[in-house]
mmCIF file of C-alpha atoms and ligand atoms in Angstrom:
data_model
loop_
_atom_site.group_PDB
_atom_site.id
_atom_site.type_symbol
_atom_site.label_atom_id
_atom_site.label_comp_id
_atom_site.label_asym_id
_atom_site.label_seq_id
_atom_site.Cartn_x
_atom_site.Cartn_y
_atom_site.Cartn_z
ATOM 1 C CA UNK A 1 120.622 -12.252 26.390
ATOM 2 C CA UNK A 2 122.843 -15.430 26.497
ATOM 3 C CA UNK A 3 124.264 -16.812 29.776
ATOM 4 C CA UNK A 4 127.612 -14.929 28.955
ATOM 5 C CA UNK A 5 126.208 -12.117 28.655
ATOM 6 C CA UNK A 6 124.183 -12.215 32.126
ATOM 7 C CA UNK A 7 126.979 -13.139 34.013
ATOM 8 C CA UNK A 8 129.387 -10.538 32.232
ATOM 9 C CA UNK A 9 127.010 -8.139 33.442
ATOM 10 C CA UNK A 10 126.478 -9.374 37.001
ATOM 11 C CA UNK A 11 130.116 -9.361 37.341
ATOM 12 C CA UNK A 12 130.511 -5.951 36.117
ATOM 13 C CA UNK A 13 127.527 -5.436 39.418
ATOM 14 C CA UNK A 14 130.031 -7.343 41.528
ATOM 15 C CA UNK A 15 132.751 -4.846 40.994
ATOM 16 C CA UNK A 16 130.689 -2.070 41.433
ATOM 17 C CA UNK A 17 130.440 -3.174 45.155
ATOM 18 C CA UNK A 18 133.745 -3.982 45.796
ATOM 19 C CA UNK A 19 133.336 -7.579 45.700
ATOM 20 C CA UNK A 20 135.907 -10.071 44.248
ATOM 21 C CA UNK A 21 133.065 -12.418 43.988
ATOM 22 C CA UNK A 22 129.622 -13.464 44.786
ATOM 23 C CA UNK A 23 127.952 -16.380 45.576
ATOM 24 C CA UNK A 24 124.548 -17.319 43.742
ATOM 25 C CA UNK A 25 122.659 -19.724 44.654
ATOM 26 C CA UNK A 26 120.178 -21.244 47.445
ATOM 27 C CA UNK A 27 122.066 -21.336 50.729
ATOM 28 C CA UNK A 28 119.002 -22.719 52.868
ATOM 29 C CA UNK A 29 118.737 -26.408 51.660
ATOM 30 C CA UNK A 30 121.913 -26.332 49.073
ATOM 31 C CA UNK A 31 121.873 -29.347 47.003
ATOM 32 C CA UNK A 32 118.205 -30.111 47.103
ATOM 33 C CA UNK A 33 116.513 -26.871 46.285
ATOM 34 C CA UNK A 34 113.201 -26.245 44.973
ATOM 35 C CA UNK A 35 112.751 -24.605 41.448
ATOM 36 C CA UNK A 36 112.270 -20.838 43.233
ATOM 37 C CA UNK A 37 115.623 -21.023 45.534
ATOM 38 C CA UNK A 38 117.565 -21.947 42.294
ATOM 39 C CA UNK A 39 115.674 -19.253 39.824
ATOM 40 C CA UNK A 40 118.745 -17.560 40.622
ATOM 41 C CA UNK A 41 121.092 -19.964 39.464
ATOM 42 C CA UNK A 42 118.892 -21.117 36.513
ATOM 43 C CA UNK A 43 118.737 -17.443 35.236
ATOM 44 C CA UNK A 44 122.303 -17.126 35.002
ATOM 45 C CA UNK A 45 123.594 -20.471 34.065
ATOM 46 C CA UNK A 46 121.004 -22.286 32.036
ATOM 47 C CA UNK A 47 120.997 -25.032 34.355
ATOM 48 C CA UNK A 48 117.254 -26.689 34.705
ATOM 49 C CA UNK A 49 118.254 -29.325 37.918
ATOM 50 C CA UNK A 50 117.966 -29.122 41.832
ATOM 51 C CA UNK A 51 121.370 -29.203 43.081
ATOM 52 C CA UNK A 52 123.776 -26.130 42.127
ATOM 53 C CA UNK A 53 125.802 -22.875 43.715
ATOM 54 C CA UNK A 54 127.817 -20.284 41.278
ATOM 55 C CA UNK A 55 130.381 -18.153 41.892
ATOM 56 C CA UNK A 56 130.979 -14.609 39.446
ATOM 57 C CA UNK A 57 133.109 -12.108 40.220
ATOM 58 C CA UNK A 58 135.080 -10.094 37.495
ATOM 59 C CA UNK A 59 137.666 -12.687 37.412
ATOM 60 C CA UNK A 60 135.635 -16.224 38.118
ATOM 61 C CA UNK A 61 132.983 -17.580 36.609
ATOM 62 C CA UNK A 62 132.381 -21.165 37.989
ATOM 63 C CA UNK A 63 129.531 -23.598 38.546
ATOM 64 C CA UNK A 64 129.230 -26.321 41.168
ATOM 65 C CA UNK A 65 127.091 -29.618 41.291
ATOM 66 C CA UNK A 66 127.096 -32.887 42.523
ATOM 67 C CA UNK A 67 127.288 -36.696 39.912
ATOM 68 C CA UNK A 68 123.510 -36.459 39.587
ATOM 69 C CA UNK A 69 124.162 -33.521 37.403
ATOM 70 C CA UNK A 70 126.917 -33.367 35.843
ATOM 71 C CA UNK A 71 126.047 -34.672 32.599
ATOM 72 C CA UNK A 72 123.029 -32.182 32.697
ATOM 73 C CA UNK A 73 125.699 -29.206 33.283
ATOM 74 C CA UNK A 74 127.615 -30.640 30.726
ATOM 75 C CA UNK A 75 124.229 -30.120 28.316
ATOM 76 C CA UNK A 76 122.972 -26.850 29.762
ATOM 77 C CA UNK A 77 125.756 -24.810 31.561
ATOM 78 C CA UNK A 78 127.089 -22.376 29.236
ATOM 79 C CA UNK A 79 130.766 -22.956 28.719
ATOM 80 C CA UNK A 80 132.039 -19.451 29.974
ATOM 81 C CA UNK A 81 131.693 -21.464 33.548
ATOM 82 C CA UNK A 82 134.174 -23.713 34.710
ATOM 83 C CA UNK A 83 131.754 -26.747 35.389
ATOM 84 C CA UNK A 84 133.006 -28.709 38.965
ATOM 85 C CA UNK A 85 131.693 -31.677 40.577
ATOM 86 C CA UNK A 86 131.338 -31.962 44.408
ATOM 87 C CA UNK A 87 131.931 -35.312 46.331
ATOM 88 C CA UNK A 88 131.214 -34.212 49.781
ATOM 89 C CA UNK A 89 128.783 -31.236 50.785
ATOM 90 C CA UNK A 90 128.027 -28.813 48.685
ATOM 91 C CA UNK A 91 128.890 -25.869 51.246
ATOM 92 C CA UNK A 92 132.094 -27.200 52.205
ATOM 93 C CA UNK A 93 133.598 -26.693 48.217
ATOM 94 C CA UNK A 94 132.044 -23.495 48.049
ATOM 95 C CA UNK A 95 133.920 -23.203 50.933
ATOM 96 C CA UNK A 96 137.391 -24.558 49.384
ATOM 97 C CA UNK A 97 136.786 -21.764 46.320
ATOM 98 C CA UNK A 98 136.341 -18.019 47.897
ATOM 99 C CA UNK A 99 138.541 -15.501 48.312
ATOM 100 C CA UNK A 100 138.600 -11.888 49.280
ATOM 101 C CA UNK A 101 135.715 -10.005 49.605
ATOM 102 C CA UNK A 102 132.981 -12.279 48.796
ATOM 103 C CA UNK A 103 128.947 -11.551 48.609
ATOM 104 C CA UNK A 104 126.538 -13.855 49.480
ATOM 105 C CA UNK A 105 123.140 -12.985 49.966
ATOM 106 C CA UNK A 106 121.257 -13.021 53.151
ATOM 107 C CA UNK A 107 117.895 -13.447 52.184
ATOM 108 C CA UNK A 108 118.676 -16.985 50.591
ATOM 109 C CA UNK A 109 121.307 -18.225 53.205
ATOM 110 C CA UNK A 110 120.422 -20.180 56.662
ATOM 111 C CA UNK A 111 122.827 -18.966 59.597
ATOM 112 C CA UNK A 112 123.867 -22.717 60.199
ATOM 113 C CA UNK A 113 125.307 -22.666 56.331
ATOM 114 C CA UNK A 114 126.554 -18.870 57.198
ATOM 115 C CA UNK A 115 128.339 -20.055 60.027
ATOM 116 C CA UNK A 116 129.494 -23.195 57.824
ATOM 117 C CA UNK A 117 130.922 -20.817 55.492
ATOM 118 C CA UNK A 118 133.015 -19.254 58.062
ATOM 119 C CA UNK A 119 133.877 -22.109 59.149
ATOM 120 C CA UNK A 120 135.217 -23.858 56.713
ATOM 121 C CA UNK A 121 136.555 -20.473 54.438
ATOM 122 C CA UNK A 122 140.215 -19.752 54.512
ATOM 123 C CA UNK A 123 141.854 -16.970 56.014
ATOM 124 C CA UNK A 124 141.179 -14.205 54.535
ATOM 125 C CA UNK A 125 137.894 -14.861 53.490
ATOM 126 C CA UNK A 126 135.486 -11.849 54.118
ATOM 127 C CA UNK A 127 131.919 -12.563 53.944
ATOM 128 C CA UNK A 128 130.052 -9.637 52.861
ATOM 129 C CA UNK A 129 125.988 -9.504 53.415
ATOM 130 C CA UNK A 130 124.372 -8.062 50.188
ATOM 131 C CA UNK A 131 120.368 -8.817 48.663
ATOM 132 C CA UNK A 132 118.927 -8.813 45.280
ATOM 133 C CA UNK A 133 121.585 -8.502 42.902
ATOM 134 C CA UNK A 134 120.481 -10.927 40.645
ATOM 135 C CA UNK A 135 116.728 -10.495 41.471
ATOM 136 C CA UNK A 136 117.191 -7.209 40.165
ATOM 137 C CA UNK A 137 118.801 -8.035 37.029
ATOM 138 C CA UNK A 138 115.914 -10.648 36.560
ATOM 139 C CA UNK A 139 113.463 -8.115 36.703
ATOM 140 C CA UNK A 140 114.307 -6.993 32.921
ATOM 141 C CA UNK A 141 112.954 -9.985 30.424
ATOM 142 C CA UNK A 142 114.643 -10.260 27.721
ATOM 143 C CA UNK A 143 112.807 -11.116 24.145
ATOM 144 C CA UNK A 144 112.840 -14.910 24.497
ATOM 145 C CA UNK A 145 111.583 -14.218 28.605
ATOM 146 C CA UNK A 146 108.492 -12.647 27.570
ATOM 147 C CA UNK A 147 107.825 -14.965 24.719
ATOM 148 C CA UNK A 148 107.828 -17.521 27.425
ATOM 149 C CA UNK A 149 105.915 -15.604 30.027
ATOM 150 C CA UNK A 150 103.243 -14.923 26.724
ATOM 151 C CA UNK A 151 103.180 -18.500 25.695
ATOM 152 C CA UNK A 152 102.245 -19.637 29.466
ATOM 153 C CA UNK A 153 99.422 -16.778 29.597
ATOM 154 C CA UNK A 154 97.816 -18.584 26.544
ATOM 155 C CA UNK A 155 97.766 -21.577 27.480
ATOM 156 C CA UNK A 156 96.428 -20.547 31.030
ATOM 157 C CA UNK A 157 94.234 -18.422 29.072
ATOM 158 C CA UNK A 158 92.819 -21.293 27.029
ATOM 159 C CA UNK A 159 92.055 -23.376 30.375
ATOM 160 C CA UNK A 160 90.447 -20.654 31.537
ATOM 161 C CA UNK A 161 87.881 -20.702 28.453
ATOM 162 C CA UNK A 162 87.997 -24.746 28.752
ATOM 163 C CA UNK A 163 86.582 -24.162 32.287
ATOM 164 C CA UNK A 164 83.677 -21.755 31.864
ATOM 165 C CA UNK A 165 82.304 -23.903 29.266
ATOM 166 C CA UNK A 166 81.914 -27.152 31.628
ATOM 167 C CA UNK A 167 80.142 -24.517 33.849
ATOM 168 C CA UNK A 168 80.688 -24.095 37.784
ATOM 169 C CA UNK A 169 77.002 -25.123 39.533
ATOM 170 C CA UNK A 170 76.890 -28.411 41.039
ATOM 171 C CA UNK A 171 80.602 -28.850 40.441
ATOM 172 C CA UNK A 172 83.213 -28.546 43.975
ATOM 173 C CA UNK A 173 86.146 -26.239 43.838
ATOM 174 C CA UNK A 174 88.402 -29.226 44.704
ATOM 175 C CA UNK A 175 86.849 -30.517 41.356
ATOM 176 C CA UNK A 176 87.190 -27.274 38.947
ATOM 177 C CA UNK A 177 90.544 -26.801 40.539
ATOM 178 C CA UNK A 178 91.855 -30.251 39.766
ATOM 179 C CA UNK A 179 90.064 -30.150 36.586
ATOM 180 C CA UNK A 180 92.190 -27.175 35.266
ATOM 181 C CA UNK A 181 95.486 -28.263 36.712
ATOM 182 C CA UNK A 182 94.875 -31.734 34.584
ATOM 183 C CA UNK A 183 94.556 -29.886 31.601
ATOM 184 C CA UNK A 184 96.990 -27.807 31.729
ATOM 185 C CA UNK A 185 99.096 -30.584 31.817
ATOM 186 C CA UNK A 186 97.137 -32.282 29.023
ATOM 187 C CA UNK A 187 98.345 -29.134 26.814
ATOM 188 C CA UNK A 188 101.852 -29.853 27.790
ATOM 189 C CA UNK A 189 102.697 -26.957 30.785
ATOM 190 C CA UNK A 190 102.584 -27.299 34.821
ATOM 191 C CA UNK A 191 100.436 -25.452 36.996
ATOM 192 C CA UNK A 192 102.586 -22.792 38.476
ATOM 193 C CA UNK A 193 101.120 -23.157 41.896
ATOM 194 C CA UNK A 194 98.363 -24.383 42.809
ATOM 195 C CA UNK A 195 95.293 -23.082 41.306
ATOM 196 C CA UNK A 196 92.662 -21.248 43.196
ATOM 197 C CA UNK A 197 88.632 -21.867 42.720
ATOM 198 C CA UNK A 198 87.288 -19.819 45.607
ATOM 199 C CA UNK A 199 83.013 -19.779 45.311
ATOM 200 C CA UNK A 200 80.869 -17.575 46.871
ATOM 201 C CA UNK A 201 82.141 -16.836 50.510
ATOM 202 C CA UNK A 202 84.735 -18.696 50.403
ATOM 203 C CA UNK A 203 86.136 -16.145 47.588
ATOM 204 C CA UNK A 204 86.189 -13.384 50.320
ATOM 205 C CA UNK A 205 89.729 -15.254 51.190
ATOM 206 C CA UNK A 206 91.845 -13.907 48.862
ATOM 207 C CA UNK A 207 94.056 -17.256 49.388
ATOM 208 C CA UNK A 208 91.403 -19.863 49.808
ATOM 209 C CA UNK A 209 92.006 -23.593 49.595
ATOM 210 C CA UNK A 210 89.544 -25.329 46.638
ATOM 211 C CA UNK A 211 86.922 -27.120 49.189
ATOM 212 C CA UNK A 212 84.823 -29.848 48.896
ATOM 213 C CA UNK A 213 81.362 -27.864 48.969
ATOM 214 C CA UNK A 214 79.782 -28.130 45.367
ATOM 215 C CA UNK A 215 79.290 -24.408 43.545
ATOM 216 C CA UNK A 216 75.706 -23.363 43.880
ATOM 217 C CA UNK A 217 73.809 -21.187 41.462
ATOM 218 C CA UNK A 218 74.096 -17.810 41.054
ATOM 219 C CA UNK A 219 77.769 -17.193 43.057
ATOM 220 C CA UNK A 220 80.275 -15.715 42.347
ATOM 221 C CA UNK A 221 83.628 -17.931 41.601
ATOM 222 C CA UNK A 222 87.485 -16.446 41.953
ATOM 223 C CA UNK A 223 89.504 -18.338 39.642
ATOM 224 C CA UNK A 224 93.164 -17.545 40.044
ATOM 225 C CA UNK A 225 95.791 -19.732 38.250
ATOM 226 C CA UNK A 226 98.690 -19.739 36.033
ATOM 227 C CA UNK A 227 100.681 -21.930 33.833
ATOM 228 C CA UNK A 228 104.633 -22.712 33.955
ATOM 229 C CA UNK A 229 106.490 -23.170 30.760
ATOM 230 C CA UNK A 230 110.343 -23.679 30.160
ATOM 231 C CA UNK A 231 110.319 -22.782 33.659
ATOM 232 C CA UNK A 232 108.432 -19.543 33.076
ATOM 233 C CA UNK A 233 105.531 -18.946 34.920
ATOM 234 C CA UNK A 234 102.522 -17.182 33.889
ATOM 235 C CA UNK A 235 99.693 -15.610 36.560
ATOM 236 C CA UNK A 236 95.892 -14.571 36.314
ATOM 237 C CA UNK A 237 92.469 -14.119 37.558
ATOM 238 C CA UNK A 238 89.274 -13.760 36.650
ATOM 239 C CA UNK A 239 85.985 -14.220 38.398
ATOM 240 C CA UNK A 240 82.744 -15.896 37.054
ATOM 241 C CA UNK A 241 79.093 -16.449 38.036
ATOM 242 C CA UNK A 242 77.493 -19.565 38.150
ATOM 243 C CA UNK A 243 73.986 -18.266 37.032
ATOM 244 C CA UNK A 244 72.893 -14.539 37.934
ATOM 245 C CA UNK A 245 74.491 -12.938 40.902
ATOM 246 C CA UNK A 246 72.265 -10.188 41.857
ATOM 247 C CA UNK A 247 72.652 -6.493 41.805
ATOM 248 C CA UNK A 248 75.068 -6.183 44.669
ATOM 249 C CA UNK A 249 77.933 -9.062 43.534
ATOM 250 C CA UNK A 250 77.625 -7.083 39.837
ATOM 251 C CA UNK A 251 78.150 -3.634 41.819
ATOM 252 C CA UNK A 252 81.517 -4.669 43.126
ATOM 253 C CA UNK A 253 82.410 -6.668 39.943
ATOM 254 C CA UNK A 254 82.114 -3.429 37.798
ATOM 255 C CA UNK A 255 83.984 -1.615 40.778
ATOM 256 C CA UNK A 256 86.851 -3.794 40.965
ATOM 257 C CA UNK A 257 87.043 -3.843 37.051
ATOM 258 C CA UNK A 258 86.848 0.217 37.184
ATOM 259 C CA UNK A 259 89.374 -0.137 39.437
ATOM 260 C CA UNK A 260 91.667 -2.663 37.345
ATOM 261 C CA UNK A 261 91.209 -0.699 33.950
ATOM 262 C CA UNK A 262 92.310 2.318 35.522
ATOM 263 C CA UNK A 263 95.137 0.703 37.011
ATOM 264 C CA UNK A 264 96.371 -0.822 33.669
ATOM 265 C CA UNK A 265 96.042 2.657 32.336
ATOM 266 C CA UNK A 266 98.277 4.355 34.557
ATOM 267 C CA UNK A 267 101.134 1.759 34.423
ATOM 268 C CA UNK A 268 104.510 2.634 32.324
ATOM 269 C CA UNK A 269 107.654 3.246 32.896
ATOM 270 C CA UNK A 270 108.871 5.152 35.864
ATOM 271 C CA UNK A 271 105.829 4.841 37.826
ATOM 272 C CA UNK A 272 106.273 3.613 41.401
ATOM 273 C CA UNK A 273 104.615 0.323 42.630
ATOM 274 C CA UNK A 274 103.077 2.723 45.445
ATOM 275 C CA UNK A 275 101.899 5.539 43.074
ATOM 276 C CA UNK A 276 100.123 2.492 40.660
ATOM 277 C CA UNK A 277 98.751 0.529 43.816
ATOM 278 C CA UNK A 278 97.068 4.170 44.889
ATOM 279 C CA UNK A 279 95.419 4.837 41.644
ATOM 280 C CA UNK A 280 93.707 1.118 42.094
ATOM 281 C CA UNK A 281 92.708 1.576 45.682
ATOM 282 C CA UNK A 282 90.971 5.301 44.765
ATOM 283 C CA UNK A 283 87.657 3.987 43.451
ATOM 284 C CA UNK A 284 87.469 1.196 45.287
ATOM 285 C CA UNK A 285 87.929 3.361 48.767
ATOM 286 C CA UNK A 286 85.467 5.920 47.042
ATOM 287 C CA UNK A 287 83.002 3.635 47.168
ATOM 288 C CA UNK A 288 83.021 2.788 50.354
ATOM 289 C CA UNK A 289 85.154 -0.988 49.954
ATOM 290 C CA UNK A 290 88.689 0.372 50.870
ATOM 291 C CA UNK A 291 88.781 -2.185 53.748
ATOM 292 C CA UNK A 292 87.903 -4.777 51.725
ATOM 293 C CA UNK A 293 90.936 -4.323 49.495
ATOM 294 C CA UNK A 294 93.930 -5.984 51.601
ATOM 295 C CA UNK A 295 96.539 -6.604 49.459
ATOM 296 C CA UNK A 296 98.889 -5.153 47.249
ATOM 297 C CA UNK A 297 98.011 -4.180 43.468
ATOM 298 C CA UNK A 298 100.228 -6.779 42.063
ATOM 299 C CA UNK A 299 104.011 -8.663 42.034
ATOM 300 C CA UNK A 300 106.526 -9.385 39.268
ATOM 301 C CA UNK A 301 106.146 -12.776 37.484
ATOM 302 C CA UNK A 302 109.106 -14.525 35.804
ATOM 303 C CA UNK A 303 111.115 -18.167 36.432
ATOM 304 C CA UNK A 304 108.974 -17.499 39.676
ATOM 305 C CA UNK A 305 105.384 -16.495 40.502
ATOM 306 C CA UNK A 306 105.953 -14.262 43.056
ATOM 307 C CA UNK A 307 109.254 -12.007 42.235
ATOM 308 C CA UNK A 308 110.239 -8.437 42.222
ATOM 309 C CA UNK A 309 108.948 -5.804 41.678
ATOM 310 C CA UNK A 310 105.973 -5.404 43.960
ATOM 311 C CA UNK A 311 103.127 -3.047 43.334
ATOM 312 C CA UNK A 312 101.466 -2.305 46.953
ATOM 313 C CA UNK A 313 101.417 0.451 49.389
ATOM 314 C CA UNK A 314 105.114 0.361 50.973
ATOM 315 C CA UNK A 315 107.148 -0.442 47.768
ATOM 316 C CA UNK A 316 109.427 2.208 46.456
ATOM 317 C CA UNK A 317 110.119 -0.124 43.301
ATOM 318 C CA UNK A 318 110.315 2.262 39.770
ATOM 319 C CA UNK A 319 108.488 0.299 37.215
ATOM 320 C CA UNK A 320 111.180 -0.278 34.211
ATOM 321 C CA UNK A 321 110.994 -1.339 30.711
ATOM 322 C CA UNK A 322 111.113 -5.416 30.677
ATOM 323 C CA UNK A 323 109.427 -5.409 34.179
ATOM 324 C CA UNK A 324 106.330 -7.961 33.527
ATOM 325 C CA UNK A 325 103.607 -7.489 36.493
ATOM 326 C CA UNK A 326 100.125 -8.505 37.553
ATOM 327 C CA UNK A 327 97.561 -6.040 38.183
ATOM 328 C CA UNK A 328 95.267 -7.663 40.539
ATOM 329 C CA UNK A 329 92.717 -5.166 42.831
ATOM 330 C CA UNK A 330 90.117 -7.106 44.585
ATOM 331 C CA UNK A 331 87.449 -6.845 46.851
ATOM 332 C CA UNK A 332 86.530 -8.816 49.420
ATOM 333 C CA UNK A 333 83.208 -8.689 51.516
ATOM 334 C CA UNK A 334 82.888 -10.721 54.479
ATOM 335 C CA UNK A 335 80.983 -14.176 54.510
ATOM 336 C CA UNK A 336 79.483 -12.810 51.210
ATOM 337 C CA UNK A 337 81.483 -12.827 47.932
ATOM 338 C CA UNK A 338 85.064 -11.774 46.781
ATOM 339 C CA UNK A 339 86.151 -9.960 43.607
ATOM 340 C CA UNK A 340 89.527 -10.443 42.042
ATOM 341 C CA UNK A 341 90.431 -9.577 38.429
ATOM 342 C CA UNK A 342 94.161 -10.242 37.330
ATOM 343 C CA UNK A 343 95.803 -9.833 34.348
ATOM 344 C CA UNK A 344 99.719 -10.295 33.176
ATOM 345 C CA UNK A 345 101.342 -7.295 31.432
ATOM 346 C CA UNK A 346 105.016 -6.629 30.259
ATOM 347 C CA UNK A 347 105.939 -2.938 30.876
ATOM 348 C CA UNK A 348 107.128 -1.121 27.160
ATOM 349 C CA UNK A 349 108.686 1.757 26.318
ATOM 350 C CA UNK A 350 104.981 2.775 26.089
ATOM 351 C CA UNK A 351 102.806 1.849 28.558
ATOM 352 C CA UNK A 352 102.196 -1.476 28.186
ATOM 353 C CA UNK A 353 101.615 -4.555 26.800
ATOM 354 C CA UNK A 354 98.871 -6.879 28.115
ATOM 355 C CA UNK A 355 99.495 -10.844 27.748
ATOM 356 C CA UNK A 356 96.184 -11.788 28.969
ATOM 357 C CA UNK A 357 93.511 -11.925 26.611
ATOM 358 C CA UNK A 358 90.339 -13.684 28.712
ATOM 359 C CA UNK A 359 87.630 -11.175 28.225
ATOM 360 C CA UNK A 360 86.626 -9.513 31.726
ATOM 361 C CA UNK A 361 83.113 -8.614 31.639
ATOM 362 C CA UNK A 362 81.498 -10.525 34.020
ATOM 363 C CA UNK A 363 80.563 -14.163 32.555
ATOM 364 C CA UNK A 364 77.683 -15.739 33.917
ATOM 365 C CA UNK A 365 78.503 -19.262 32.696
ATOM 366 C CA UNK A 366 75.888 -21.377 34.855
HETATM 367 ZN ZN1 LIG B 1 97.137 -14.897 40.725
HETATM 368 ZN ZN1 LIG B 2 99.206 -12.722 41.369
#
């Protein structure tokens, strides 16, 4: 889908609601935002840079940045947007350009740029509250999205490999973790946040910072890290033993792969994120660990790690063809060990299809 396309479609969203026009962009820090308040902007312009705000509506399709990028949104912005440069704040020309009935959204604007807005707007200027217009057209990868998204799990998926070979005992997390992130970059993609190496009970924290206590034999190691290419991101997990774990860590490594395999069964089309988050908790709470499961099944993955749709208890998402998720159960035991397997899949018109390809029977790599 080319940048035309996108925003003839969000426009056609626009007008659906009554809008004359909406505002995309990152309204908390405009003009110096980070690459997951602009995803927004990115996704419907092309534009790859740190500084931008769009307008769409039916009628208006234009693009604002400031002389650092203008040659850039000369290169990338797709030519169906009139391309402006801003001298002063970025806020006050968005301000100068709305009219009508416009939409902004209010989980990506600040109330001191809100009350900018209204400021500085003209008469007749009606600011209208909305959230996750575009989100929710980014939900649905295109072709070229999931080749991306594919191309990242591979090359996360090779580091993973890379990893188990040089073996976990003796090593720190800080070191594994740092380890991975430099080869990654080595095969020419960024971390897309930083990765997690969680040993023994340390991996009972689902979000654990990589510490500075070497690995020791025989624990069991959450590795959870992903790759970002052409702005893409990729996202997985598996967990390793450094030498033999014992009956009890292999108990709840089978359980939480039971648990995973049945999940990535289930998924398809028209399945809610609650319904598919149940089906992974069942096995897990039959056996006695539901307590130990805190989190949510899994999250959408795209020009950000963390997007819609969410698989977890309260969604009410509908899983749709193009969606690409994680399916992550875990379990967690207290000052003991923690289990997490995660894999990437992109929902077809058939089930699924599954872009991680790391094996997932429990590797006892020493
Ligand atoms: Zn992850
Ligand atoms: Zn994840």
């Amino acid at each position: 889908m080319s940048a035309a396309g996108r925003a003839e479609r969000l426009a056609e969203r626009v007008a659906e609601r009554d809008l004359d026009a909406l505002i995309v962009g990152d309204l908390v820090r405009p003009g110096d935002s980070g690459p997951d308040a602009i995803a927004n902007v990115r996704w419907l312009t092309g534009f790859t840079g740190t500084s931008a705000l769009a307008i769409v509506g039916p009628e208006e399709r234009l693009f604002l940045t400031d002389f650092r990028y203008t040659e850039r949104a000369e290169r990338e912005v797709h030519e169906s947007f009139e391309r402006a440069r801003v001298e002063g704040r970025m806020v006050a020309e968005l301000a100068k350009r709305l009219h009508g009935r416009v939409g902004f959204d209010d989980m990506t604007t600040s109330v001191h740029w809100l009350r900018r807005l209204e400021e500085e707007a003209g008469e007749g200027v009606e600011l209208v509250p909305v959230q996750g217009i575009v989100e929710d057209m980014r939900r649905t990868k295109d072709g070229g999205e999931v080749e991306a998204i594919a191309e990242a799990s591979r090359l996360a998926d090779d580091v993973f490999e890379w990893t188990a070979e040089r073996g976990l005992a003796g090593r720190t997390e800080a070191d594994v973790a740092r380890a991975a992130e430099a080869r990654m970059r080595e095969l020419g993609a960024e971390p897309s946040f930083p990765a997690i190496v969680a040993a023994g009970p340390n991996g009972a924290q689902p979000h654990a910072e990589p510490g500075e206590r070497p690995i020791g034999p025989g624990e069991l190691v959450v590795i959870d890290m992903g790759a970002k290419l052409d702005g893409y991101c990729s996202d997985g997990t598996r967990t390793f033993a450094s030498g033999e774990p014992g009956d009890e860590a292999r108990e709840v490594y089978e359980l939480v792969l039971a648990s995973q395999l049945a999940s990535l069964d289930a998924l398809r089309a028209g399945i809610g994120g609650a319904e598919a988050d149940a089906v992974s908790r069942e096995p897990i709470e039959a056996a006695g660990h539901g307590e130990h499961y805190g989190h949510g099944l899994g999250h959408g993955v795209g020009l950000e790690v963390h997007e819609a749709p969410r698989l977890g208890k309260t969604s009410e998402d509908i899983l749709r063809v193009g969606d690409v998720v994680t399916v992550e159960p875990g379990v967690y035991v207290p000052g003991r060990f923690g289990v997490r397997i995660e894999d990437l899949v992109v929902v077809a018109e058939e089930g699924t299809r599954n872009l991680s390809s790391t094996p997932k029977e429990l590797r006892v790599v020493g």
